[in-house]
Short mmCIF file of C-alpha atoms in Angstrom, two decimals:
data_model
loop_
_atom_site.label_atom_id
_atom_site.label_comp_id
_atom_site.label_asym_id
_atom_site.label_seq_id
_atom_site.Cartn_x
_atom_site.Cartn_y
_atom_site.Cartn_z
CA MET A 274 55.19 -40.56 -10.04
CA ARG A 275 51.49 -40.63 -10.83
CA SER A 276 49.52 -41.22 -14.22
CA PRO A 277 49.40 -38.21 -17.22
CA LEU A 278 45.43 -39.77 -18.50
CA THR A 279 43.36 -39.06 -15.95
CA PHE A 280 40.91 -41.69 -15.74
CA LYS A 281 37.24 -41.91 -14.30
CA VAL A 282 37.13 -45.65 -13.65
CA LEU A 283 36.60 -48.45 -11.27
CA ILE A 284 38.30 -53.06 -11.90
CA ALA A 285 37.82 -56.09 -11.06
CA SER A 286 38.30 -59.81 -10.08
CA THR A 287 38.84 -62.13 -6.62
CA VAL A 288 37.17 -58.44 -3.89
CA LEU A 289 36.41 -59.39 -0.39
CA LEU A 290 34.02 -57.73 0.80
CA PHE A 291 34.09 -56.01 4.30
CA SER A 292 32.50 -52.66 6.51
CA LEU A 293 33.29 -49.68 5.82
CA LEU A 294 34.00 -49.27 10.02
CA VAL A 295 37.43 -50.44 11.18
CA PRO A 296 37.67 -50.41 14.37
CA ASN A 297 40.71 -48.03 15.96
CA SER A 298 44.23 -50.06 17.66
CA PRO A 299 47.03 -48.82 19.96
CA LEU A 300 49.04 -50.73 18.44
CA ALA A 301 48.74 -49.50 15.27
CA THR A 302 50.89 -46.47 14.06
CA ALA A 303 48.88 -44.22 10.72
CA LEU A 304 51.99 -42.72 9.31
CA VAL A 305 50.09 -40.76 7.05
CA ASP A 306 47.49 -38.27 8.53
CA PRO A 307 44.22 -37.24 6.62
CA GLU A 308 44.41 -34.01 7.54
CA ILE A 309 47.24 -32.91 6.26
CA PRO A 310 46.79 -32.35 2.62
CA VAL A 311 50.48 -33.37 1.56
CA THR A 312 50.10 -36.12 -1.31
CA SER A 313 52.33 -38.47 -0.08
CA ASP A 314 54.74 -41.94 -1.72
CA LEU A 315 53.84 -44.82 1.05
CA ASP A 316 57.18 -45.53 1.95
CA TYR A 317 58.17 -49.77 3.25
CA CYS A 318 56.66 -51.09 6.95
CA THR A 319 59.25 -50.78 9.34
CA THR A 320 57.12 -52.46 11.92
CA ALA A 321 53.97 -55.02 12.70
CA SER A 322 51.71 -52.11 13.38
CA ASP A 323 53.39 -49.58 11.39
CA LEU A 324 50.50 -48.57 8.69
CA ASP A 325 50.08 -46.50 4.88
CA CYS A 326 52.61 -48.08 4.07
CA VAL A 327 54.32 -51.10 1.40
CA VAL A 328 54.42 -54.54 3.14
CA SER A 329 55.65 -56.04 -0.15
CA LEU A 330 56.65 -56.37 -3.59
CA LEU A 331 56.53 -60.60 -4.53
CA VAL A 332 56.33 -61.48 -8.38
CA GLU A 333 55.17 -64.97 -9.91
CA HIS A 334 57.53 -66.12 -12.79
CA PRO A 335 55.75 -68.46 -15.35
CA ASP A 336 57.51 -71.38 -14.34
CA GLY A 337 56.54 -71.84 -10.96
CA THR A 338 59.24 -70.22 -9.01
CA SER A 339 58.43 -66.83 -6.59
CA GLU A 340 60.66 -64.72 -5.52
CA LEU A 341 60.10 -61.29 -3.25
CA ALA A 342 62.03 -58.14 -4.50
CA THR A 343 63.62 -56.66 -2.91
CA HIS A 344 63.88 -52.31 -2.57
CA ASN A 345 65.01 -49.14 -2.67
CA ARG A 346 62.92 -46.23 -1.02
CA ILE A 347 64.93 -42.64 -3.80
CA ASN A 348 63.47 -40.26 -0.64
CA GLY A 349 62.52 -36.88 -3.26
CA VAL A 350 61.35 -33.16 -2.45
CA MET A 351 57.90 -31.54 -1.46
CA THR A 352 56.48 -29.93 -5.04
CA LEU A 353 53.93 -27.54 -5.17
CA GLY A 354 51.67 -27.89 -8.32
CA GLU A 355 50.04 -26.38 -9.67
CA ASN A 356 46.52 -26.52 -8.59
CA GLY A 357 47.97 -25.49 -5.13
CA LEU A 358 48.95 -29.62 -3.45
CA SER A 359 51.80 -30.58 -2.30
CA ASN A 360 53.87 -33.83 -3.51
CA ASP A 361 56.55 -35.80 -2.67
CA SER A 362 58.31 -37.10 -5.22
CA GLY A 363 60.27 -39.33 -3.99
CA TYR A 364 59.67 -43.17 -5.47
CA MET A 365 60.45 -46.85 -4.94
CA THR A 366 63.30 -48.95 -7.39
CA TRP A 367 62.67 -53.15 -7.32
CA SER A 368 65.56 -55.89 -8.15
CA TYR A 369 63.78 -59.36 -8.30
CA HIS A 370 65.32 -61.63 -11.42
CA SER A 371 63.36 -61.94 -14.90
CA GLY A 372 60.86 -65.01 -16.06
CA SER A 373 62.32 -66.77 -13.28
CA ASN A 374 64.76 -66.84 -10.17
CA ASN A 375 67.50 -67.64 -11.65
CA GLY A 376 66.66 -64.83 -15.21
CA PRO A 377 68.69 -61.86 -15.84
CA ASN A 378 68.19 -59.48 -13.29
CA ILE A 379 66.32 -56.48 -13.90
CA THR A 380 65.37 -52.64 -11.51
CA VAL A 381 62.27 -51.60 -12.29
CA ASN A 382 60.95 -48.29 -10.63
CA GLY A 383 57.46 -47.60 -9.30
CA ASP A 384 55.33 -45.57 -6.51
CA VAL A 385 51.87 -45.65 -4.23
CA GLU A 386 51.12 -42.23 -3.28
CA LEU A 387 48.69 -42.11 -0.82
CA THR A 388 45.99 -38.39 -1.80
CA PRO A 389 43.93 -37.71 2.02
CA PRO A 390 41.13 -36.90 1.36
CA SER A 391 41.31 -33.20 3.55
CA VAL A 392 43.22 -31.31 -0.39
CA TRP A 393 39.24 -31.26 -1.45
CA ASN A 394 39.07 -28.35 0.45
CA ILE A 395 42.31 -26.58 -1.45
CA ASN A 396 41.87 -28.12 -4.72
CA LYS A 397 37.65 -27.75 -5.09
CA ARG A 398 37.95 -24.86 -6.22
CA VAL A 399 39.29 -26.19 -9.77
CA GLY A 400 37.83 -30.12 -9.46
CA VAL A 401 40.77 -32.12 -8.10
CA GLY A 402 42.07 -32.88 -5.86
CA ILE A 403 40.08 -36.63 -5.80
CA PRO A 404 41.32 -38.45 -2.72
CA VAL A 405 42.90 -41.66 -4.05
CA LEU A 406 45.59 -44.70 -3.12
CA ASP A 407 47.67 -45.54 -7.14
CA ALA A 408 49.82 -48.26 -6.49
CA HIS A 409 51.80 -48.37 -10.44
CA ILE A 410 55.16 -49.71 -11.69
CA TRP A 411 56.23 -47.71 -14.59
CA GLY A 412 60.25 -46.90 -14.58
CA ASN A 413 61.69 -50.23 -17.13
CA LEU A 414 58.79 -51.18 -17.71
CA GLU A 415 59.46 -51.82 -21.41
CA ASN A 416 61.03 -53.92 -20.17
CA VAL A 417 59.68 -56.55 -17.87
CA ASP A 418 58.38 -59.89 -18.51
CA MET A 419 55.11 -60.09 -19.05
CA LYS A 420 54.12 -63.28 -18.12
CA ASP A 421 55.19 -62.12 -14.51
CA TYR A 422 53.04 -61.70 -12.26
CA PHE A 423 53.19 -59.75 -9.62
CA THR A 424 51.19 -59.03 -6.20
CA ILE A 425 51.93 -56.14 -3.79
CA THR A 426 50.75 -55.44 -0.33
CA LEU A 427 50.84 -52.56 1.44
CA ARG A 428 48.34 -51.72 4.94
CA THR A 429 46.59 -48.62 5.52
CA SER A 430 45.28 -46.39 7.85
CA TRP A 431 41.82 -44.02 6.96
CA LEU A 432 41.42 -45.66 3.69
CA LYS A 433 37.78 -46.96 2.13
CA PRO A 434 37.01 -48.55 -0.34
CA GLN A 435 34.49 -46.38 -2.75
CA ASP A 436 35.90 -48.52 -6.64
CA ILE A 437 39.16 -50.30 -7.26
CA SER A 438 40.22 -50.07 -10.89
CA MET A 439 43.30 -52.09 -12.05
CA PHE A 440 45.10 -52.28 -15.26
CA ALA A 441 46.81 -55.25 -14.95
CA ARG A 442 47.04 -58.63 -16.60
CA GLY A 443 44.86 -61.26 -14.34
CA ALA A 444 44.52 -58.64 -11.96
CA LYS A 445 43.28 -59.41 -9.42
CA ALA A 446 42.50 -56.69 -5.36
CA SER A 447 41.93 -58.43 -2.21
CA VAL A 448 41.18 -56.44 0.93
CA LYS A 449 41.20 -58.20 4.92
CA ILE A 450 41.01 -56.14 8.08
CA ILE A 451 43.35 -55.78 10.44
CA SER A 452 44.06 -53.67 13.34
CA GLY A 453 43.14 -49.90 13.33
CA GLY A 454 43.02 -50.16 8.72
CA ARG A 455 43.18 -52.57 6.46
CA GLU A 456 45.42 -54.96 4.42
CA TRP A 457 45.99 -54.91 0.27
CA LYS A 458 46.78 -56.71 -1.46
CA PHE A 459 46.79 -55.87 -5.94
CA SER A 460 47.78 -57.80 -8.50
CA GLY A 461 48.50 -58.46 -12.49
CA SER A 462 51.01 -59.23 -15.31
CA LYS A 463 52.30 -56.03 -17.17
CA THR A 464 49.24 -54.78 -19.80
CA PHE A 465 49.41 -52.63 -23.00
CA GLN A 466 46.98 -49.40 -23.53
CA SER A 467 47.03 -47.50 -26.46
CA VAL A 468 46.79 -43.26 -25.52
CA PHE A 469 46.96 -40.35 -27.30
CA ALA A 470 49.94 -37.52 -26.59
CA ASP A 471 45.85 -35.17 -26.72
CA GLN A 472 44.42 -35.59 -23.76
CA ALA A 473 40.68 -33.72 -26.56
CA LYS A 474 41.28 -36.63 -29.23
CA TYR A 475 39.70 -38.59 -26.12
CA ALA A 476 36.40 -36.93 -26.99
CA GLU A 477 36.69 -38.00 -30.77
CA LEU A 478 36.29 -42.25 -30.02
CA TYR A 479 32.09 -41.43 -28.87
CA GLY A 480 31.73 -38.85 -32.76
CA PRO A 481 30.58 -40.37 -36.01
CA ASN A 482 34.54 -40.65 -36.64
CA SER A 483 35.95 -43.00 -33.78
CA ASP A 484 35.88 -45.71 -36.29
CA THR A 485 39.26 -44.18 -37.63
CA THR A 486 40.13 -42.97 -34.52
CA ARG A 487 44.21 -44.32 -34.03
CA ALA A 488 46.40 -43.68 -31.21
CA ASP A 489 50.29 -42.26 -31.10
CA GLU A 490 51.55 -44.22 -29.11
CA ASP A 491 50.88 -48.41 -26.92
CA ARG A 492 51.65 -47.38 -23.81
CA PRO A 493 53.08 -50.52 -21.17
CA ALA A 494 51.15 -50.89 -18.04
CA LEU A 495 50.80 -52.21 -14.27
CA TYR A 496 49.42 -50.41 -12.32
CA TRP A 497 46.06 -50.38 -9.89
CA ARG A 498 43.72 -47.25 -8.60
CA LEU A 499 41.33 -47.03 -5.41
CA ASP A 500 39.66 -43.53 -5.00
CA HIS A 501 38.97 -43.65 -0.96
CA LEU A 502 35.39 -42.54 -0.29
CA SER A 503 35.05 -39.33 1.90
CA ASP A 504 33.23 -38.16 4.24
CA ILE A 505 33.07 -34.51 3.26
CA PRO A 506 30.15 -33.68 0.76
CA SER A 507 31.25 -33.89 -3.56
CA GLY A 508 34.15 -34.99 -2.08
CA SER A 509 34.69 -38.44 -3.82
CA ALA A 510 35.11 -39.45 -7.68
CA PHE A 511 32.03 -40.79 -7.97
CA ASP A 512 28.66 -40.65 -5.89
CA THR A 513 28.22 -42.00 -2.90
CA THR A 514 24.79 -43.90 -2.31
CA CYS A 515 24.55 -46.62 -2.17
CA SER A 516 28.73 -46.70 -0.98
CA GLU A 517 27.53 -48.73 2.72
CA PHE A 518 26.66 -51.77 -0.01
CA GLY A 519 30.31 -51.51 -1.78
CA TYR A 520 31.49 -51.14 -4.60
CA THR A 521 32.42 -51.74 -8.13
CA VAL A 522 35.46 -53.22 -8.31
CA THR A 523 37.03 -53.56 -12.96
CA SER A 524 39.97 -54.68 -14.83
CA SER A 525 40.27 -53.46 -18.37
CA ASN A 526 43.43 -51.85 -20.97
CA SER A 527 40.22 -49.07 -22.08
CA SER A 528 41.57 -45.37 -22.23
CA SER A 529 37.84 -44.39 -20.03
CA THR A 530 35.53 -46.24 -18.09
CA GLY A 531 32.16 -44.77 -16.67
CA MET A 532 30.25 -46.44 -13.65
CA PRO A 533 27.85 -49.22 -14.35
CA SER A 534 24.46 -47.28 -15.82
CA MET A 535 20.94 -49.53 -16.52
CA SER A 536 19.33 -48.90 -19.93
CA ASP A 537 16.16 -50.50 -18.81
CA ALA A 538 14.92 -52.54 -15.62
CA SER A 539 16.90 -55.04 -16.70
CA THR A 540 19.69 -54.27 -18.56
CA LEU A 541 23.09 -52.77 -16.80
CA PHE A 542 26.25 -51.89 -19.04
CA PHE A 543 29.96 -50.08 -19.01
CA ASN A 544 30.58 -47.90 -21.46
CA VAL A 545 34.40 -48.23 -21.92
CA ALA A 546 36.73 -45.93 -24.63
CA ALA A 547 40.09 -46.55 -26.47
CA PRO A 548 41.49 -45.44 -30.30
CA HIS A 549 40.03 -47.81 -32.38
CA PHE A 550 43.83 -48.77 -33.98
CA LYS A 551 47.26 -48.70 -31.63
CA ALA A 552 49.56 -46.52 -32.95
CA ASP A 553 51.30 -48.94 -35.41
CA GLY A 554 47.99 -49.09 -37.00
CA SER A 555 46.51 -52.91 -36.03
CA GLN A 556 43.23 -52.54 -34.59
CA ASN A 557 42.70 -52.18 -30.33
CA VAL A 558 42.03 -55.43 -29.34
CA GLY A 559 40.30 -54.92 -25.91
CA TYR A 560 39.92 -56.72 -22.71
CA PHE A 561 36.82 -55.47 -19.46
CA LEU A 562 36.67 -57.40 -15.70
CA ALA A 563 34.04 -56.76 -12.33
CA GLU A 564 32.56 -57.90 -10.10
CA ILE A 565 29.65 -55.55 -8.06
CA PRO A 566 28.23 -56.87 -5.41
CA LEU A 567 24.54 -57.78 -6.51
CA ALA A 568 23.34 -55.46 -2.75
CA TRP A 569 24.92 -52.76 -4.72
CA ILE A 570 22.89 -52.75 -8.55
CA ASP A 571 19.61 -53.11 -5.81
CA CYS A 572 20.45 -50.34 -3.66
CA LYS A 573 21.39 -48.24 -6.76
CA PHE A 574 19.07 -49.20 -9.79
CA THR A 575 15.51 -49.63 -7.09
CA ASN A 576 13.26 -51.57 -9.65
CA ASN A 577 16.13 -53.04 -11.11
CA THR A 578 14.77 -56.79 -12.08
CA LEU A 579 18.01 -58.08 -13.70
CA THR A 580 19.00 -59.35 -9.89
CA LYS A 581 16.31 -60.91 -9.68
CA SER A 582 16.08 -63.22 -13.25
CA PRO A 583 16.63 -66.66 -13.46
CA LYS A 584 19.57 -65.92 -16.48
CA VAL A 585 21.71 -63.28 -17.30
CA GLU A 586 23.44 -63.54 -20.07
CA ILE A 587 26.71 -60.85 -21.53
CA SER A 588 27.54 -59.21 -25.20
CA VAL A 589 29.40 -56.38 -26.69
CA THR A 590 27.43 -53.89 -28.81
CA ASP A 591 28.65 -51.48 -30.80
CA SER A 592 27.98 -47.89 -29.86
CA ASP A 593 25.23 -47.95 -32.78
CA GLY A 594 23.61 -51.48 -30.46
CA THR A 595 25.23 -53.92 -33.18
CA PRO A 596 27.05 -56.83 -31.51
CA GLN A 597 31.04 -57.43 -31.48
CA ILE A 598 32.95 -60.40 -31.49
CA ALA A 599 33.98 -61.19 -28.28
CA THR A 600 34.56 -63.68 -25.43
CA THR A 601 32.91 -63.46 -22.96
CA THR A 602 31.06 -65.20 -19.81
CA VAL A 603 29.02 -63.41 -16.96
CA SER A 604 27.56 -65.32 -13.98
CA ILE A 605 26.20 -64.64 -9.97
CA LYS A 606 28.39 -65.68 -7.19
CA GLY A 607 27.89 -65.19 -4.31
CA LYS A 608 26.40 -62.08 -3.37
CA SER A 609 28.78 -60.69 -7.15
CA LEU A 610 27.74 -59.86 -10.05
CA LEU A 611 30.79 -61.37 -12.28
CA ILE A 612 31.23 -59.81 -15.61
CA HIS A 613 34.45 -60.84 -18.80
CA ALA A 614 34.63 -59.89 -21.93
CA TYR A 615 37.65 -60.52 -24.30
CA GLY A 616 38.40 -59.64 -27.75
CA PHE A 617 36.18 -57.09 -28.31
CA HIS A 618 37.64 -54.16 -30.40
CA TYR A 619 37.86 -50.21 -29.68
CA SER A 620 36.72 -47.06 -29.81
CA ALA A 621 33.27 -46.76 -27.46
CA PRO A 622 32.23 -50.94 -27.19
CA ASN A 623 28.98 -51.38 -24.29
CA ILE A 624 29.81 -53.92 -22.01
CA VAL A 625 26.12 -54.69 -21.68
CA VAL A 626 24.33 -57.18 -19.60
CA LYS A 627 20.76 -58.76 -18.85
CA GLY A 628 18.59 -60.28 -17.09
CA VAL A 629 16.28 -62.43 -18.74
CA LYS A 630 13.63 -66.56 -18.40
CA THR A 631 15.08 -67.87 -21.62
CA LEU A 632 18.30 -68.03 -23.91
CA LYS A 633 18.18 -69.30 -27.29
CA THR A 634 21.16 -70.77 -29.68
CA TYR A 635 22.24 -70.18 -32.95
CA THR A 636 25.25 -69.87 -34.82
CA CYS A 637 26.43 -67.28 -36.91
CA LYS A 638 29.06 -67.55 -40.36
CA LYS A 639 31.56 -65.20 -41.86
CA GLY A 640 33.27 -67.23 -44.45
CA SER A 641 34.94 -70.44 -42.91
CA SER A 642 34.18 -69.10 -39.83
CA LYS A 643 30.84 -69.98 -37.53
CA LYS A 644 30.52 -68.61 -34.01
CA ILE A 645 27.59 -70.52 -32.12
CA PHE A 646 26.06 -67.51 -29.44
CA LYS A 647 24.04 -68.28 -26.38
CA THR A 648 21.34 -64.80 -26.56
CA SER A 649 17.07 -63.97 -25.97
CA GLN A 650 17.05 -61.91 -29.67
CA VAL A 651 18.91 -64.10 -32.24
CA LYS A 652 21.16 -61.29 -34.02
CA CYS A 653 23.74 -61.92 -35.48
CA PRO A 654 27.60 -59.06 -35.22
CA LYS A 655 27.61 -57.23 -38.11
CA GLY A 656 29.13 -58.91 -41.01
CA TRP A 657 28.13 -62.08 -40.17
CA ALA A 658 25.37 -64.58 -41.31
CA LEU A 659 22.40 -66.50 -39.02
CA VAL A 660 22.98 -70.28 -39.57
CA LYS A 661 19.60 -71.65 -41.31
CA LYS A 662 18.48 -74.82 -39.99
#
């Protein structure tokens, strides 16, 4: 069951980078033919050599216990959408114990949908049908314990990652090469997204009245999306330039996250967007994590100085450049740039990473609250005053 929102997204944490070339093996059995233009709902693997199938759903509880969820496949029928795409309407039910191995039993619905690159040949006239993998837990999600941590393991044959985006708390993604394909692990806990009922209202997030926007619903979310790197011209979600150097991975509770951009040679930023207020009227607080290969940045932005800077700083700013109060970290680990930001507010802030030579330490004050900043330029957030030494 595909989410009603259409996302142009990316999302991150522990990700293994690897060659996009996978050796074929006569022992591997691919269950989804990329040449057949049908969105398939993946079933469980029945043998160790099966590909394009689900291996398991692991549930880790806050008390340290864990269990594999039991599953039941609900077979559906093939339906034809308005865009000419055939869809498998089947799905999975998973049962496990909530909060602990001794907790009450709970059953959720979900699915793993795989859209092959051949679908683009049907839908390119109307601009849809981009090949993608979507892994969702959706039915009865409102009763899922926020502290239960899920890991869905699956195997694919032809799928090649262009980007990964995750909508889960503590989200992680990892992959390893296996015979004939790849094995994926997607992890995380339930989060919430504040959404509009009318898709047209998302344009207001970038307008002059963005700070008055209020969501129609605060919806529980737990899903992962992987866009496929297609060999078909214009058949991928994003520009395929530099894809041989890896891909971006992000995680957030936003409604929209764009590809990273650079405003100058040393400054990279992501724009994230969601309604300013939640449906209950409280301020919509966001989080954002990203992992970006340095080689990808160097290829995409050939004249950048960010990847070679002795220090990097991170900030969250409003669209007019005013800094926000947020908890942030940025680092270069191995061959990737890691970005973490929590506690900022929507509607359309920028997550800004800048390469600098030195950082200045200063304190800002608002009422009885004080916060220490380390940035290249001294600038307090709106409503905060600089504490003079």
